[in-house]
Amino acid sequence: MFEIPESWLELINRKMSAEGVPYIQRPFRALLDWTREHKIAIRHDSETAKKVFEWFYRNSPQAAHFVGALYTGLFYYDVYFWPVAIPIAYGTVSLDPFTSLNTMPETIKSQMRIDRAVWIEYISLWADCVDYGFGRDDIAKIGLPGSFAQELLASADYQLDATVSTLREKHPNSGAMESARMATEMFLKAFLAAHDGLSESGAIDIRHNLNTALGMAVKVRGGSELARLQNRISRFADVSARYRGIIYDPTELWFANATAQFAGSAVVRSLTDRDARRSMEQKLAKGSSGSS
């Protein structure tokens, strides 16, 4: 492996700046220009390319190499549902949990950092959103065993997105409770279909009983983190509550959304190798809130 000198990278970066080249395109352009100058080939997965990308990430505005959001979850704080944007990223990048709160003022972020309990709650939610966003993308590319599992996961994803969208409205709608409950149910059934071959008739037999679905899931895979849902799903009203016009307060809606998010993230983690929590646990142990 060889390294491209930083002096050359600084020179080419200034040149691209003068030409108005966006930050996100600069590492690619730099590699292309170097190969042309020196008549050599550089693989984009090589250590040389990796170091070039890292240099440009260090010398660019934060999040300049992110393009849109891969997934957007929610975090409830200070009587407000804050979007948690998990970015699409080029190359190997470091994700900062607090950068995902891109609509939250710095003063409120500072308040969150001071309150360790809130900070830990947010980091846990953020890790779930990271795993769900990137894991969902992985599954879309590789597929799932059995089309029924794929259909159930797509339905669950739709219900989770509906929950988030409803809670992001100016006046959060109590309908989010119903969609969060349905998302949780669909995630559990998707887990059973993927790991235990649950059929459509089997899913119908479960009906809307979350306890039955969860009990089956935990039995299929002992030690599954889904067992943590036991105390949470008990707080969901029976599915017939949709006809009673119950009005839920924001904290109840937040709990429902967080439950559905955890269910989705746990199922996705069971189907992929995603697990952002490991690096987050290390940072929490060190008492750090920096990037991962």
PDB file of C-alpha atoms in Angstrom:
ATOM      1  CA  MET A   1       0.000   0.000   0.000  1.00  0.00           C
ATOM      2  CA  PHE A   2       1.145   3.557  -0.692  1.00  0.00           C
ATOM      3  CA  GLU A   3      -0.171   6.833   0.692  1.00  0.00           C
ATOM      4  CA  ILE A   4      -1.105   9.919  -1.268  1.00  0.00           C
ATOM      5  CA  PRO A   5       0.726  12.876   0.347  1.00  0.00           C
ATOM      6  CA  GLU A   6      -1.447  15.254   2.374  1.00  0.00           C
ATOM      7  CA  SER A   7       0.299  18.163   0.651  1.00  0.00           C
ATOM      8  CA  TRP A   8      -1.104  16.933  -2.670  1.00  0.00           C
ATOM      9  CA  LEU A   9      -4.565  16.458  -1.145  1.00  0.00           C
ATOM     10  CA  GLU A  10      -4.480  20.009   0.224  1.00  0.00           C
ATOM     11  CA  LEU A  11      -3.514  21.330  -3.187  1.00  0.00           C
ATOM     12  CA  ILE A  12      -6.225  19.417  -5.055  1.00  0.00           C
ATOM     13  CA  ASN A  13      -8.792  20.364  -2.406  1.00  0.00           C
ATOM     14  CA  ARG A  14      -8.066  24.074  -2.915  1.00  0.00           C
ATOM     15  CA  LYS A  15      -8.309  23.590  -6.664  1.00  0.00           C
ATOM     16  CA  MET A  16     -11.709  21.883  -6.363  1.00  0.00           C
ATOM     17  CA  SER A  17     -12.890  24.586  -3.984  1.00  0.00           C
ATOM     18  CA  ALA A  18     -12.037  27.234  -6.592  1.00  0.00           C
ATOM     19  CA  GLU A  19     -13.932  25.189  -9.188  1.00  0.00           C
ATOM     20  CA  GLY A  20     -17.004  24.916  -6.949  1.00  0.00           C
ATOM     21  CA  VAL A  21     -16.866  21.132  -6.579  1.00  0.00           C
ATOM     22  CA  PRO A  22     -19.207  19.970  -3.752  1.00  0.00           C
ATOM     23  CA  TYR A  23     -17.498  18.392  -0.721  1.00  0.00           C
ATOM     24  CA  ILE A  24     -19.202  15.061  -1.296  1.00  0.00           C
ATOM     25  CA  GLN A  25     -17.594  14.692  -4.754  1.00  0.00           C
ATOM     26  CA  ARG A  26     -14.061  15.692  -3.759  1.00  0.00           C
ATOM     27  CA  PRO A  27     -12.612  12.364  -2.524  1.00  0.00           C
ATOM     28  CA  PHE A  28     -13.778  10.636  -5.709  1.00  0.00           C
ATOM     29  CA  ARG A  29     -12.345  13.425  -7.883  1.00  0.00           C
ATOM     30  CA  ALA A  30      -9.073  13.369  -5.943  1.00  0.00           C
ATOM     31  CA  LEU A  31      -8.621   9.637  -6.493  1.00  0.00           C
ATOM     32  CA  LEU A  32      -9.461  10.020 -10.175  1.00  0.00           C
ATOM     33  CA  ASP A  33      -6.981  12.880 -10.647  1.00  0.00           C
ATOM     34  CA  TRP A  34      -4.202  10.973  -8.835  1.00  0.00           C
ATOM     35  CA  THR A  35      -4.666   7.886 -11.012  1.00  0.00           C
ATOM     36  CA  ARG A  36      -4.579  10.016 -14.136  1.00  0.00           C
ATOM     37  CA  GLU A  37      -1.445  11.897 -13.059  1.00  0.00           C
ATOM     38  CA  HIS A  38       0.460   8.772 -12.054  1.00  0.00           C
ATOM     39  CA  LYS A  39      -1.109   6.318 -14.499  1.00  0.00           C
ATOM     40  CA  ILE A  40      -1.982   3.770 -11.822  1.00  0.00           C
ATOM     41  CA  ALA A  41      -5.187   2.131 -10.641  1.00  0.00           C
ATOM     42  CA  ILE A  42      -6.583   2.496  -7.113  1.00  0.00           C
ATOM     43  CA  ARG A  43      -9.338   0.240  -5.850  1.00  0.00           C
ATOM     44  CA  HIS A  44     -12.082   2.097  -3.982  1.00  0.00           C
ATOM     45  CA  ASP A  45     -11.950  -0.523  -1.223  1.00  0.00           C
ATOM     46  CA  SER A  46      -8.173  -0.192  -0.772  1.00  0.00           C
ATOM     47  CA  GLU A  47      -6.415   1.289   2.263  1.00  0.00           C
ATOM     48  CA  THR A  48      -5.117   4.117   0.062  1.00  0.00           C
ATOM     49  CA  ALA A  49      -8.655   5.103  -0.961  1.00  0.00           C
ATOM     50  CA  LYS A  50      -9.858   4.748   2.628  1.00  0.00           C
ATOM     51  CA  LYS A  51      -7.228   7.198   3.859  1.00  0.00           C
ATOM     52  CA  VAL A  52      -8.178   9.685   1.136  1.00  0.00           C
ATOM     53  CA  PHE A  53     -11.824   9.537   2.153  1.00  0.00           C
ATOM     54  CA  GLU A  54     -10.868   9.956   5.811  1.00  0.00           C
ATOM     55  CA  TRP A  55      -8.754  12.995   4.979  1.00  0.00           C
ATOM     56  CA  PHE A  56     -11.634  14.677   3.182  1.00  0.00           C
ATOM     57  CA  TYR A  57     -14.065  13.810   6.006  1.00  0.00           C
ATOM     58  CA  ARG A  58     -11.711  15.471   8.503  1.00  0.00           C
ATOM     59  CA  ASN A  59     -11.366  18.540   6.329  1.00  0.00           C
ATOM     60  CA  SER A  60     -15.031  19.060   5.427  1.00  0.00           C
ATOM     61  CA  PRO A  61     -18.028  20.502   7.280  1.00  0.00           C
ATOM     62  CA  GLN A  62     -19.750  18.011   9.538  1.00  0.00           C
ATOM     63  CA  ALA A  63     -22.293  15.882   7.642  1.00  0.00           C
ATOM     64  CA  ALA A  64     -21.131  17.278   4.269  1.00  0.00           C
ATOM     65  CA  HIS A  65     -20.687  13.721   2.995  1.00  0.00           C
ATOM     66  CA  PHE A  66     -24.196  12.662   3.926  1.00  0.00           C
ATOM     67  CA  VAL A  67     -26.957  12.556   1.323  1.00  0.00           C
ATOM     68  CA  GLY A  68     -30.470  12.656   2.719  1.00  0.00           C
ATOM     69  CA  ALA A  69     -31.792  10.303   5.369  1.00  0.00           C
ATOM     70  CA  LEU A  70     -31.735   6.525   5.124  1.00  0.00           C
ATOM     71  CA  TYR A  71     -34.286   6.376   7.917  1.00  0.00           C
ATOM     72  CA  THR A  72     -35.935   8.869  10.261  1.00  0.00           C
ATOM     73  CA  GLY A  73     -37.040   7.863  13.742  1.00  0.00           C
ATOM     74  CA  LEU A  74     -38.213   9.977  16.673  1.00  0.00           C
ATOM     75  CA  PHE A  75     -37.088  11.010  20.142  1.00  0.00           C
ATOM     76  CA  TYR A  76     -39.430  12.688  22.600  1.00  0.00           C
ATOM     77  CA  TYR A  77     -37.824  15.404  24.714  1.00  0.00           C
ATOM     78  CA  ASP A  78     -38.902  18.729  26.142  1.00  0.00           C
ATOM     79  CA  VAL A  79     -42.535  18.087  25.136  1.00  0.00           C
ATOM     80  CA  TYR A  80     -41.605  17.666  21.457  1.00  0.00           C
ATOM     81  CA  PHE A  81     -41.091  14.804  19.004  1.00  0.00           C
ATOM     82  CA  TRP A  82     -37.648  15.390  17.472  1.00  0.00           C
ATOM     83  CA  PRO A  83     -36.755  13.681  14.155  1.00  0.00           C
ATOM     84  CA  VAL A  84     -33.728  11.374  14.403  1.00  0.00           C
ATOM     85  CA  ALA A  85     -32.253  11.306  10.891  1.00  0.00           C
ATOM     86  CA  ILE A  86     -29.962   8.397  10.032  1.00  0.00           C
ATOM     87  CA  PRO A  87     -28.005   9.556   6.989  1.00  0.00           C
ATOM     88  CA  ILE A  88     -27.077   7.883   3.764  1.00  0.00           C
ATOM     89  CA  ALA A  89     -23.300   8.006   3.742  1.00  0.00           C
ATOM     90  CA  TYR A  90     -20.588   7.516   1.138  1.00  0.00           C
ATOM     91  CA  GLY A  91     -17.604   5.402   2.081  1.00  0.00           C
ATOM     92  CA  THR A  92     -16.749   4.588   5.690  1.00  0.00           C
ATOM     93  CA  VAL A  93     -17.951   7.403   7.912  1.00  0.00           C
ATOM     94  CA  SER A  94     -18.254   8.123  11.606  1.00  0.00           C
ATOM     95  CA  LEU A  95     -21.825   8.715  12.772  1.00  0.00           C
ATOM     96  CA  ASP A  96     -22.456  11.212  15.561  1.00  0.00           C
ATOM     97  CA  PRO A  97     -25.645  10.537  17.547  1.00  0.00           C
ATOM     98  CA  PHE A  98     -26.308  14.213  18.129  1.00  0.00           C
ATOM     99  CA  THR A  99     -25.825  15.128  14.476  1.00  0.00           C
ATOM    100  CA  SER A 100     -28.923  13.020  13.793  1.00  0.00           C
ATOM    101  CA  LEU A 101     -30.947  15.562  15.798  1.00  0.00           C
ATOM    102  CA  ASN A 102     -30.484  18.009  12.941  1.00  0.00           C
ATOM    103  CA  THR A 103     -33.507  20.163  13.818  1.00  0.00           C
ATOM    104  CA  MET A 104     -32.725  20.458  17.527  1.00  0.00           C
ATOM    105  CA  PRO A 105     -31.066  23.713  18.690  1.00  0.00           C
ATOM    106  CA  GLU A 106     -27.651  23.340  20.318  1.00  0.00           C
ATOM    107  CA  THR A 107     -28.974  24.758  23.601  1.00  0.00           C
ATOM    108  CA  ILE A 108     -31.426  21.848  23.913  1.00  0.00           C
ATOM    109  CA  LYS A 109     -28.758  19.325  22.922  1.00  0.00           C
ATOM    110  CA  SER A 110     -26.608  20.708  25.734  1.00  0.00           C
ATOM    111  CA  GLN A 111     -29.455  20.144  28.183  1.00  0.00           C
ATOM    112  CA  MET A 112     -29.743  16.534  27.015  1.00  0.00           C
ATOM    113  CA  ARG A 113     -26.025  15.899  27.481  1.00  0.00           C
ATOM    114  CA  ILE A 114     -26.176  17.115  31.080  1.00  0.00           C
ATOM    115  CA  ASP A 115     -28.997  14.722  32.005  1.00  0.00           C
ATOM    116  CA  ARG A 116     -27.286  11.311  31.856  1.00  0.00           C
ATOM    117  CA  ALA A 117     -30.560   9.359  32.062  1.00  0.00           C
ATOM    118  CA  VAL A 118     -31.943  11.209  29.030  1.00  0.00           C
ATOM    119  CA  TRP A 119     -28.635  10.890  27.222  1.00  0.00           C
ATOM    120  CA  ILE A 120     -28.558   7.098  27.730  1.00  0.00           C
ATOM    121  CA  GLU A 121     -32.193   6.809  26.619  1.00  0.00           C
ATOM    122  CA  TYR A 122     -31.421   8.777  23.466  1.00  0.00           C
ATOM    123  CA  ILE A 123     -28.239   6.841  22.629  1.00  0.00           C
ATOM    124  CA  SER A 124     -30.190   3.586  22.938  1.00  0.00           C
ATOM    125  CA  LEU A 125     -32.949   4.892  20.653  1.00  0.00           C
ATOM    126  CA  TRP A 126     -30.389   6.248  18.190  1.00  0.00           C
ATOM    127  CA  ALA A 127     -28.606   2.882  18.011  1.00  0.00           C
ATOM    128  CA  ASP A 128     -31.959   1.209  17.318  1.00  0.00           C
ATOM    129  CA  CYS A 129     -32.609   3.684  14.494  1.00  0.00           C
ATOM    130  CA  VAL A 130     -29.132   3.096  13.018  1.00  0.00           C
ATOM    131  CA  ASP A 131     -29.571  -0.667  13.050  1.00  0.00           C
ATOM    132  CA  TYR A 132     -33.061  -0.418  11.627  1.00  0.00           C
ATOM    133  CA  GLY A 133     -32.144   2.019   8.855  1.00  0.00           C
ATOM    134  CA  PHE A 134     -29.033   0.208   7.634  1.00  0.00           C
ATOM    135  CA  GLY A 135     -30.455  -3.246   8.362  1.00  0.00           C
ATOM    136  CA  ARG A 136     -33.625  -2.499   6.436  1.00  0.00           C
ATOM    137  CA  ASP A 137     -31.456  -1.457   3.506  1.00  0.00           C
ATOM    138  CA  ASP A 138     -29.439  -4.695   3.773  1.00  0.00           C
ATOM    139  CA  ILE A 139     -32.608  -6.805   3.744  1.00  0.00           C
ATOM    140  CA  ALA A 140     -33.977  -4.925   0.746  1.00  0.00           C
ATOM    141  CA  LYS A 141     -30.834  -5.952  -1.158  1.00  0.00           C
ATOM    142  CA  ILE A 142     -30.516  -9.573  -0.047  1.00  0.00           C
ATOM    143  CA  GLY A 143     -34.179 -10.439   0.593  1.00  0.00           C
ATOM    144  CA  LEU A 144     -35.637 -12.757   3.222  1.00  0.00           C
ATOM    145  CA  PRO A 145     -36.289 -16.501   3.245  1.00  0.00           C
ATOM    146  CA  GLY A 146     -39.890 -16.816   2.095  1.00  0.00           C
ATOM    147  CA  SER A 147     -42.032 -14.163   0.460  1.00  0.00           C
ATOM    148  CA  PHE A 148     -44.486 -14.094   3.381  1.00  0.00           C
ATOM    149  CA  ALA A 149     -41.765 -12.923   5.762  1.00  0.00           C
ATOM    150  CA  GLN A 150     -40.890 -10.193   3.253  1.00  0.00           C
ATOM    151  CA  GLU A 151     -44.531  -9.119   3.017  1.00  0.00           C
ATOM    152  CA  LEU A 152     -44.926  -8.979   6.789  1.00  0.00           C
ATOM    153  CA  LEU A 153     -41.751  -6.952   7.202  1.00  0.00           C
ATOM    154  CA  ALA A 154     -42.897  -4.514   4.516  1.00  0.00           C
ATOM    155  CA  SER A 155     -46.240  -4.110   6.299  1.00  0.00           C
ATOM    156  CA  ALA A 156     -44.485  -3.541   9.628  1.00  0.00           C
ATOM    157  CA  ASP A 157     -42.199  -0.978   8.046  1.00  0.00           C
ATOM    158  CA  TYR A 158     -45.183   0.860   6.575  1.00  0.00           C
ATOM    159  CA  GLN A 159     -46.895   0.985   9.978  1.00  0.00           C
ATOM    160  CA  LEU A 160     -43.735   2.215  11.714  1.00  0.00           C
ATOM    161  CA  ASP A 161     -43.268   4.968   9.147  1.00  0.00           C
ATOM    162  CA  ALA A 162     -46.937   5.889   9.581  1.00  0.00           C
ATOM    163  CA  THR A 163     -46.418   6.179  13.343  1.00  0.00           C
ATOM    164  CA  VAL A 164     -43.440   8.477  12.878  1.00  0.00           C
ATOM    165  CA  SER A 165     -45.224  10.613  10.286  1.00  0.00           C
ATOM    166  CA  THR A 166     -48.311  10.979  12.482  1.00  0.00           C
ATOM    167  CA  LEU A 167     -46.261  12.048  15.492  1.00  0.00           C
ATOM    168  CA  ARG A 168     -44.340  14.601  13.430  1.00  0.00           C
ATOM    169  CA  GLU A 169     -47.550  16.507  12.666  1.00  0.00           C
ATOM    170  CA  LYS A 170     -48.104  19.864  14.345  1.00  0.00           C
ATOM    171  CA  HIS A 171     -50.590  18.223  16.708  1.00  0.00           C
ATOM    172  CA  PRO A 172     -49.576  14.556  17.284  1.00  0.00           C
ATOM    173  CA  ASN A 173     -52.518  12.307  16.486  1.00  0.00           C
ATOM    174  CA  SER A 174     -53.654   9.537  18.827  1.00  0.00           C
ATOM    175  CA  GLY A 175     -53.944   7.336  15.741  1.00  0.00           C
ATOM    176  CA  ALA A 176     -50.199   6.789  16.187  1.00  0.00           C
ATOM    177  CA  MET A 177     -51.033   4.389  19.021  1.00  0.00           C
ATOM    178  CA  GLU A 178     -52.906   2.089  16.642  1.00  0.00           C
ATOM    179  CA  SER A 179     -50.195   2.141  13.978  1.00  0.00           C
ATOM    180  CA  ALA A 180     -47.456   1.537  16.585  1.00  0.00           C
ATOM    181  CA  ARG A 181     -49.350  -1.461  17.932  1.00  0.00           C
ATOM    182  CA  MET A 182     -49.873  -2.823  14.422  1.00  0.00           C
ATOM    183  CA  ALA A 183     -46.190  -2.291  13.579  1.00  0.00           C
ATOM    184  CA  THR A 184     -45.182  -4.250  16.673  1.00  0.00           C
ATOM    185  CA  GLU A 185     -47.554  -7.085  15.756  1.00  0.00           C
ATOM    186  CA  MET A 186     -46.273  -7.250  12.177  1.00  0.00           C
ATOM    187  CA  PHE A 187     -42.634  -7.236  13.297  1.00  0.00           C
ATOM    188  CA  LEU A 188     -43.266 -10.179  15.632  1.00  0.00           C
ATOM    189  CA  LYS A 189     -45.038 -12.116  12.885  1.00  0.00           C
ATOM    190  CA  ALA A 190     -42.237 -11.282  10.418  1.00  0.00           C
ATOM    191  CA  PHE A 191     -39.746 -12.684  12.950  1.00  0.00           C
ATOM    192  CA  LEU A 192     -41.772 -15.892  13.208  1.00  0.00           C
ATOM    193  CA  ALA A 193     -42.122 -16.200   9.437  1.00  0.00           C
ATOM    194  CA  ALA A 194     -38.391 -15.685   8.861  1.00  0.00           C
ATOM    195  CA  HIS A 195     -37.111 -17.870  11.700  1.00  0.00           C
ATOM    196  CA  ASP A 196     -39.840 -20.478  12.114  1.00  0.00           C
ATOM    197  CA  GLY A 197     -41.714 -20.579   8.814  1.00  0.00           C
ATOM    198  CA  LEU A 198     -44.933 -19.007  10.091  1.00  0.00           C
ATOM    199  CA  SER A 199     -47.565 -19.344   7.357  1.00  0.00           C
ATOM    200  CA  GLU A 200     -50.353 -16.984   6.449  1.00  0.00           C
ATOM    201  CA  SER A 201     -52.900 -19.249   8.148  1.00  0.00           C
ATOM    202  CA  GLY A 202     -50.676 -19.398  11.221  1.00  0.00           C
ATOM    203  CA  ALA A 203     -50.529 -15.604  11.328  1.00  0.00           C
ATOM    204  CA  ILE A 204     -54.330 -15.468  11.127  1.00  0.00           C
ATOM    205  CA  ASP A 205     -54.574 -17.908  14.041  1.00  0.00           C
ATOM    206  CA  ILE A 206     -52.485 -15.568  16.204  1.00  0.00           C
ATOM    207  CA  ARG A 207     -54.997 -12.837  15.396  1.00  0.00           C
ATOM    208  CA  HIS A 208     -53.947  -9.545  17.064  1.00  0.00           C
ATOM    209  CA  ASN A 209     -52.709 -11.156  20.279  1.00  0.00           C
ATOM    210  CA  LEU A 210     -49.305  -9.598  20.988  1.00  0.00           C
ATOM    211  CA  ASN A 211     -48.664 -11.853  23.975  1.00  0.00           C
ATOM    212  CA  THR A 212     -49.189 -14.963  21.875  1.00  0.00           C
ATOM    213  CA  ALA A 213     -46.932 -13.684  19.088  1.00  0.00           C
ATOM    214  CA  LEU A 214     -44.200 -12.660  21.524  1.00  0.00           C
ATOM    215  CA  GLY A 215     -44.379 -15.940  23.424  1.00  0.00           C
ATOM    216  CA  MET A 216     -43.939 -17.858  20.183  1.00  0.00           C
ATOM    217  CA  ALA A 217     -41.027 -15.653  19.097  1.00  0.00           C
ATOM    218  CA  VAL A 218     -39.144 -16.066  22.370  1.00  0.00           C
ATOM    219  CA  LYS A 219     -39.721 -19.830  22.234  1.00  0.00           C
ATOM    220  CA  VAL A 220     -38.344 -20.006  18.702  1.00  0.00           C
ATOM    221  CA  ARG A 221     -35.135 -18.244  19.654  1.00  0.00           C
ATOM    222  CA  GLY A 222     -34.257 -18.503  23.321  1.00  0.00           C
ATOM    223  CA  GLY A 223     -32.397 -15.498  24.666  1.00  0.00           C
ATOM    224  CA  SER A 224     -33.828 -13.197  22.014  1.00  0.00           C
ATOM    225  CA  GLU A 225     -33.833  -9.547  22.990  1.00  0.00           C
ATOM    226  CA  LEU A 226     -37.497  -9.529  21.988  1.00  0.00           C
ATOM    227  CA  ALA A 227     -38.206 -10.846  25.494  1.00  0.00           C
ATOM    228  CA  ARG A 228     -37.685  -7.261  26.668  1.00  0.00           C
ATOM    229  CA  LEU A 229     -40.982  -6.398  24.995  1.00  0.00           C
ATOM    230  CA  GLN A 230     -42.996  -8.343  27.563  1.00  0.00           C
ATOM    231  CA  ASN A 231     -43.524  -5.443  29.959  1.00  0.00           C
ATOM    232  CA  ARG A 232     -43.951  -2.980  27.118  1.00  0.00           C
ATOM    233  CA  ILE A 233     -46.660  -4.638  25.035  1.00  0.00           C
ATOM    234  CA  SER A 234     -48.849  -4.930  28.125  1.00  0.00           C
ATOM    235  CA  ARG A 235     -49.306  -1.173  27.909  1.00  0.00           C
ATOM    236  CA  PHE A 236     -50.917  -1.392  24.486  1.00  0.00           C
ATOM    237  CA  ALA A 237     -54.714  -1.322  24.621  1.00  0.00           C
ATOM    238  CA  ASP A 238     -56.641  -4.154  23.003  1.00  0.00           C
ATOM    239  CA  VAL A 239     -56.993  -3.737  19.242  1.00  0.00           C
ATOM    240  CA  SER A 240     -60.712  -2.979  19.717  1.00  0.00           C
ATOM    241  CA  ALA A 241     -59.707   0.306  21.401  1.00  0.00           C
ATOM    242  CA  ARG A 242     -59.540   1.856  17.928  1.00  0.00           C
ATOM    243  CA  TYR A 243     -63.340   2.072  17.998  1.00  0.00           C
ATOM    244  CA  ARG A 244     -63.512   3.870  21.341  1.00  0.00           C
ATOM    245  CA  GLY A 245     -61.892   7.144  20.271  1.00  0.00           C
ATOM    246  CA  ILE A 246     -59.370   7.176  23.127  1.00  0.00           C
ATOM    247  CA  ILE A 247     -57.168  10.260  23.330  1.00  0.00           C
ATOM    248  CA  TYR A 248     -53.591   9.508  24.376  1.00  0.00           C
ATOM    249  CA  ASP A 249     -51.156  12.023  25.825  1.00  0.00           C
ATOM    250  CA  PRO A 250     -47.751  12.574  24.151  1.00  0.00           C
ATOM    251  CA  THR A 251     -45.830  10.435  26.665  1.00  0.00           C
ATOM    252  CA  GLU A 252     -48.088   7.457  25.963  1.00  0.00           C
ATOM    253  CA  LEU A 253     -47.641   7.953  22.214  1.00  0.00           C
ATOM    254  CA  TRP A 254     -43.886   8.212  22.669  1.00  0.00           C
ATOM    255  CA  PHE A 255     -43.801   4.954  24.631  1.00  0.00           C
ATOM    256  CA  ALA A 256     -45.800   3.238  21.887  1.00  0.00           C
ATOM    257  CA  ASN A 257     -43.500   4.553  19.155  1.00  0.00           C
ATOM    258  CA  ALA A 258     -40.364   3.553  21.059  1.00  0.00           C
ATOM    259  CA  THR A 259     -41.810   0.066  21.587  1.00  0.00           C
ATOM    260  CA  ALA A 260     -42.512  -0.381  17.870  1.00  0.00           C
ATOM    261  CA  GLN A 261     -39.040   0.984  17.034  1.00  0.00           C
ATOM    262  CA  PHE A 262     -37.335  -1.456  19.389  1.00  0.00           C
ATOM    263  CA  ALA A 263     -39.389  -4.354  18.011  1.00  0.00           C
ATOM    264  CA  GLY A 264     -38.404  -3.448  14.448  1.00  0.00           C
ATOM    265  CA  SER A 265     -34.741  -2.965  15.317  1.00  0.00           C
ATOM    266  CA  ALA A 266     -34.588  -6.253  17.241  1.00  0.00           C
ATOM    267  CA  VAL A 267     -36.114  -8.152  14.314  1.00  0.00           C
ATOM    268  CA  VAL A 268     -33.755  -6.520  11.818  1.00  0.00           C
ATOM    269  CA  ARG A 269     -30.759  -7.295  14.036  1.00  0.00           C
ATOM    270  CA  SER A 270     -31.858 -10.946  14.109  1.00  0.00           C
ATOM    271  CA  LEU A 271     -31.771 -11.013  10.310  1.00  0.00           C
ATOM    272  CA  THR A 272     -28.534  -9.078   9.700  1.00  0.00           C
ATOM    273  CA  ASP A 273     -25.168  -8.496  11.346  1.00  0.00           C
ATOM    274  CA  ARG A 274     -26.109  -4.966  12.399  1.00  0.00           C
ATOM    275  CA  ASP A 275     -25.581  -3.953  16.036  1.00  0.00           C
ATOM    276  CA  ALA A 276     -24.621  -0.332  16.697  1.00  0.00           C
ATOM    277  CA  ARG A 277     -25.165  -0.829  20.421  1.00  0.00           C
ATOM    278  CA  ARG A 278     -21.757  -2.408  20.984  1.00  0.00           C
ATOM    279  CA  SER A 279     -19.825   0.755  20.161  1.00  0.00           C
ATOM    280  CA  MET A 280     -22.368   2.870  22.035  1.00  0.00           C
ATOM    281  CA  GLU A 281     -21.966   0.747  25.176  1.00  0.00           C
ATOM    282  CA  GLN A 282     -18.228   1.305  25.035  1.00  0.00           C
ATOM    283  CA  LYS A 283     -18.735   5.059  24.829  1.00  0.00           C
ATOM    284  CA  LEU A 284     -21.239   5.050  27.663  1.00  0.00           C
ATOM    285  CA  ALA A 285     -18.765   3.116  29.794  1.00  0.00           C
ATOM    286  CA  LYS A 286     -16.184   5.811  29.114  1.00  0.00           C
ATOM    287  CA  GLY A 287     -18.730   8.567  29.761  1.00  0.00           C
ATOM    288  CA  SER A 288     -18.283   9.941  26.262  1.00  0.00           C
ATOM    289  CA  SER A 289     -20.932  11.362  23.919  1.00  0.00           C
ATOM    290  CA  GLY A 290     -18.713  11.806  20.878  1.00  0.00           C
ATOM    291  CA  SER A 291     -19.000  10.251  17.444  1.00  0.00           C
ATOM    292  CA  SER A 292     -18.925   6.525  16.883  1.00  0.00           C
TER     293      SER A 292
END
